[in-house]
Coordinates of C-alpha atoms in Angstrom, one line a residue:
X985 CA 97.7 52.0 130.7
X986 CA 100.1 53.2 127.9
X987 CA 101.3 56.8 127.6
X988 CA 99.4 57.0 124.3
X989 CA 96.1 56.2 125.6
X990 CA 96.6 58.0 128.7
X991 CA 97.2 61.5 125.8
X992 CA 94.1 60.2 124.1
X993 CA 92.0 60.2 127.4
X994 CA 93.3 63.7 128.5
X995 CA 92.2 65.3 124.4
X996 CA 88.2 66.1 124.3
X997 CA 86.1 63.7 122.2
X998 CA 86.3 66.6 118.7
X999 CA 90.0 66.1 119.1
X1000 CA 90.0 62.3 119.0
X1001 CA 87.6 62.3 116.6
X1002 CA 89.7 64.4 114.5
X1003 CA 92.9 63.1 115.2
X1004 CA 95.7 65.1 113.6
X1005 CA 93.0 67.1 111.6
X1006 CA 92.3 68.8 114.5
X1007 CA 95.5 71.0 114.1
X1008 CA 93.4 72.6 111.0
X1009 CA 90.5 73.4 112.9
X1010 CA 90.5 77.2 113.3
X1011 CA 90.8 78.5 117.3
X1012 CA 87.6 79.5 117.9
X1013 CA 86.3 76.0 117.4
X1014 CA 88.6 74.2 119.1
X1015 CA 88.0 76.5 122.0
X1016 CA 84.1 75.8 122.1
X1017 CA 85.7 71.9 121.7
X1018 CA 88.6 71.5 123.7
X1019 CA 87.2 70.0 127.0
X1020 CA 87.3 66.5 128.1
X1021 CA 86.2 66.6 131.7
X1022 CA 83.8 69.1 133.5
X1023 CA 81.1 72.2 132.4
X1024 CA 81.4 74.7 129.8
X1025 CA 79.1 77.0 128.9
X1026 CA 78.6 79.2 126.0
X1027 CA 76.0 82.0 125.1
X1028 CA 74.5 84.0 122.3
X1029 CA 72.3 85.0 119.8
X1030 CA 70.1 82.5 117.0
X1031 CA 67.9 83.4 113.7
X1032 CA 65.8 80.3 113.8
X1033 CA 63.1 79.2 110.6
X1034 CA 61.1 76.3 110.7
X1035 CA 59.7 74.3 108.0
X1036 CA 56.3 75.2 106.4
X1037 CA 54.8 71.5 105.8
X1038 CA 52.3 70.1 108.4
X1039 CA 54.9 67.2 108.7
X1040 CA 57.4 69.1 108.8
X1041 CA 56.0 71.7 112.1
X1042 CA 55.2 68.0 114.0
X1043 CA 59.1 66.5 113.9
X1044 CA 60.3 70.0 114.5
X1045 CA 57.5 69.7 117.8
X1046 CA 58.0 66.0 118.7
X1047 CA 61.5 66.5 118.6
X1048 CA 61.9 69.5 120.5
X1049 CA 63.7 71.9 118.0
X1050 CA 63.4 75.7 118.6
X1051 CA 60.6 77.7 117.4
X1052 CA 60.7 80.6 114.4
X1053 CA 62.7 83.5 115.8
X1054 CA 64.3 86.7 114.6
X1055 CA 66.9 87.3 117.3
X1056 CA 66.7 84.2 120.3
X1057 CA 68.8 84.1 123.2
X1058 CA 70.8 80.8 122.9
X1059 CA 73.2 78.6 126.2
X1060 CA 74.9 75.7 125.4
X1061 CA 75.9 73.4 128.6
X1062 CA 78.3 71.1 127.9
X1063 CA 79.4 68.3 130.5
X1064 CA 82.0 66.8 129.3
X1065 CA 83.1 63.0 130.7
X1066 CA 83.5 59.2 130.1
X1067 CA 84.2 60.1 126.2
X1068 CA 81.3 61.7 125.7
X1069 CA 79.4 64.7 126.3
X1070 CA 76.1 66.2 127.0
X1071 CA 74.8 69.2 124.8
X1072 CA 72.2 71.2 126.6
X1073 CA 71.2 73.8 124.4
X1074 CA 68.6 76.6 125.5
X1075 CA 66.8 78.6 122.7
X1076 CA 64.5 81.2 124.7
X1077 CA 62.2 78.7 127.1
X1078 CA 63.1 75.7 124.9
X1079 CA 65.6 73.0 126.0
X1080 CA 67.2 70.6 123.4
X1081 CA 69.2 68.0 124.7
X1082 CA 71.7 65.3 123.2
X1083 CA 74.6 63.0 124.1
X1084 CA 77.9 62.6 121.8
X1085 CA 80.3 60.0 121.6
X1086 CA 82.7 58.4 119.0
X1087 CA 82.3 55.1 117.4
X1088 CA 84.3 53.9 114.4
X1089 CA 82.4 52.6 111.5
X1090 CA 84.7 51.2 108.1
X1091 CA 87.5 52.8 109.0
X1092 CA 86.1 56.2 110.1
X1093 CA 86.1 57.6 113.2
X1094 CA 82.8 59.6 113.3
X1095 CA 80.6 61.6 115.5
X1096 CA 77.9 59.7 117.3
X1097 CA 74.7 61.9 118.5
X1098 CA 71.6 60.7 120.4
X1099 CA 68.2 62.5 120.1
X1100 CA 66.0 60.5 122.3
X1101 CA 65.9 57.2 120.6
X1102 CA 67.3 58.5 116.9
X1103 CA 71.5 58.1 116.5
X1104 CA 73.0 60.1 113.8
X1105 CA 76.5 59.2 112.8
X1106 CA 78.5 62.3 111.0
X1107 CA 81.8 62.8 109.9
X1108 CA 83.5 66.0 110.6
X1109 CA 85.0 67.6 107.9
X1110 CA 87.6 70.7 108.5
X1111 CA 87.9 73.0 105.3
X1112 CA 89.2 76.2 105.5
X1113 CA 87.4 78.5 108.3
X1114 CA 84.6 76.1 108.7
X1115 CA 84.4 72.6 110.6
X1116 CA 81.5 70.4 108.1
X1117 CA 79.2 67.5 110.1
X1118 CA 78.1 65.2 107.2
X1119 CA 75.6 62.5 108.0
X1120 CA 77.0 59.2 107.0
X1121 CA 74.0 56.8 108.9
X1122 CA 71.3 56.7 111.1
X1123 CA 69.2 54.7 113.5
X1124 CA 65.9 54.5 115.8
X1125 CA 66.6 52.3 118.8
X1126 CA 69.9 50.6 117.5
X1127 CA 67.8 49.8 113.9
X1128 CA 69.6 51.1 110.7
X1129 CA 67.2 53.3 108.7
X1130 CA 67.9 53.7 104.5
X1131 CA 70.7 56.6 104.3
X1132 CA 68.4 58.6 101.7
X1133 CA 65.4 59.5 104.6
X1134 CA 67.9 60.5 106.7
X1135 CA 67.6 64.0 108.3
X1136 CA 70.2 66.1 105.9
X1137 CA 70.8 69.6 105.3
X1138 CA 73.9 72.0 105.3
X1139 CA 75.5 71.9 109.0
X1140 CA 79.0 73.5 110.0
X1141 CA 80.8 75.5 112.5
X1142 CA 83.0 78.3 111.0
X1143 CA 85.3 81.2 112.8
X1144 CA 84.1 84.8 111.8
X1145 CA 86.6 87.4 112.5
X1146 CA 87.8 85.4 115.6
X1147 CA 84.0 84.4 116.6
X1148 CA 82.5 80.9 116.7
X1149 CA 79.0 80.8 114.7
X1150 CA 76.9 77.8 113.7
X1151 CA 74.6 76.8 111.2
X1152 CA 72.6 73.8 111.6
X1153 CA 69.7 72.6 108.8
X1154 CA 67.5 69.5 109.4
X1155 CA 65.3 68.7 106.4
X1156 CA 64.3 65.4 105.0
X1157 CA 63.4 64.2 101.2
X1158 CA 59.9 63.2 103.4
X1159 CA 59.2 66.6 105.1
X1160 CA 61.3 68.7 103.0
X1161 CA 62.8 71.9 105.8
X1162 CA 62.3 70.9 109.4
X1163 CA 64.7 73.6 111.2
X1164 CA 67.3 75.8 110.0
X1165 CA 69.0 77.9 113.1
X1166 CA 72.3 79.9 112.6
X1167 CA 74.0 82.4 115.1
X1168 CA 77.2 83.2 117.3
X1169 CA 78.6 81.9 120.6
X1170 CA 80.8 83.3 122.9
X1171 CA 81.7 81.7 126.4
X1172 CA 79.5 82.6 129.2
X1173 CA 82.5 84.7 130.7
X1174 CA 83.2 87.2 127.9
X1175 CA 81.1 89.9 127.0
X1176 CA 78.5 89.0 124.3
X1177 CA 77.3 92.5 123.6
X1178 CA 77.9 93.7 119.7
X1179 CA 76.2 91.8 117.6
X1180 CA 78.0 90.8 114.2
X1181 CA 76.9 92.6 111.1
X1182 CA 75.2 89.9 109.2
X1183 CA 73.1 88.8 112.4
X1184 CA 71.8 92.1 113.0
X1185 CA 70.6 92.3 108.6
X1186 CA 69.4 88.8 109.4
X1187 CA 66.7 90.0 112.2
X1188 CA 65.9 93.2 109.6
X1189 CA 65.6 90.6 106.9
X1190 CA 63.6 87.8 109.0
X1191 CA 59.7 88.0 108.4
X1192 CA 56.5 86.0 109.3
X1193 CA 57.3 82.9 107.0
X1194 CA 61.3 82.9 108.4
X1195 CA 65.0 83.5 108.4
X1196 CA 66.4 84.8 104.9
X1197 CA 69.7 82.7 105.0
X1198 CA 72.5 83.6 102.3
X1199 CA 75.5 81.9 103.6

């Protein structure tokens, strides 16, 4: 085994994704993404909308996504190994589970994630304070589906005064919204108390119908 491969086994599967990129990824991303081997947990706080459409409230149901919520306890579990790892996430009662990996695809190196039998490939995309996914394919049991069905929406990561937050949107031209969930992590060892501003006016904001997101 050379010494080069040996580095890219000990680097966690964002950083070999990345590659040098990963030097512009601000700290409190690469600290929720810096493991390669082992458990991490993380925990915090969610505004979560669904989607209005019939359609729409059945993928969300089928596929396990988190329900409407104005202020949801959320614990992410990663186990990290065998370049990939398993996302665990806990929104209240509700478990949503995935595996990552990377695959390379024309000269990209791109995030691979497995819902059940869907794959979505994203690239990820550092700008400024905020780490992009963007969905460059997808699949249902290793069979390419057309690009333009394929579940989009805005998703990042982005550092907030020193604080990792998320926002994550899965829509689709045939359902139009499915989820939208945004919120704050911190690891399971620090104190988590103090929420930020804008989470709390999001909870005041949220009503029967959802989440009023202004990012």
């Amino acid at each position: 085994m050379t010494t080069e491969s040996m580095v890219a086994q000990q680097q966690s599967l964002y950083q070999r994704i990345l590659g040098r990129d990963w030097e512009r990824v601000p700290a409190s991303i690469r600290a929720l993404h810096e493991r390669s081997e082992g458990h991490a947990t993380f925990r915090g706080r969610a505004v979560v909308e669904r989607g209005g459409s019939i359609w729409a409230r059945l993928v969300a149901s089928v596929l396990g996504f988190p329900s409407t919520g104005a202020d949801v306890p959320v614990e992410i579990r990663f186990t990290c190994g065998d370049s990939r790892e398993v996302w665990t996430r806990r929104f209240g009662e509700k478990i949503l589970r995935s595996s990552q990996r990377k695959i390379g695809r024309r000269n990209e190196q791109l995030l691979a994630e497995d819902f059940g039998p869907f794959r979505i490939l994203c690239a990820l995309e550092p700008k400024e304070n905020r780490l992009h996914l963007s969905v460059r394919a997808w699949s249902v049991l290793g069979l390419p589906l057309p690009l333009l069905l394929a579940p989009g929406g805005r998703t990042f990561e982005e550092d907030r005064d020193g604080r990792f937050h998320f926002h994550v949107e899965v829509e689709s031209p045939l359902t139009g919204l499915i989820v939208r969930y945004r919120g704050w992590l911190v690891p399971a060892n620090e104190p988590s108390s103090g929420a930020p501003a804008l989470d709390r006016q999001a909870s005041a904001e949220f009503g029967g119908r959802g989440a009023v997101v202004n990012d």
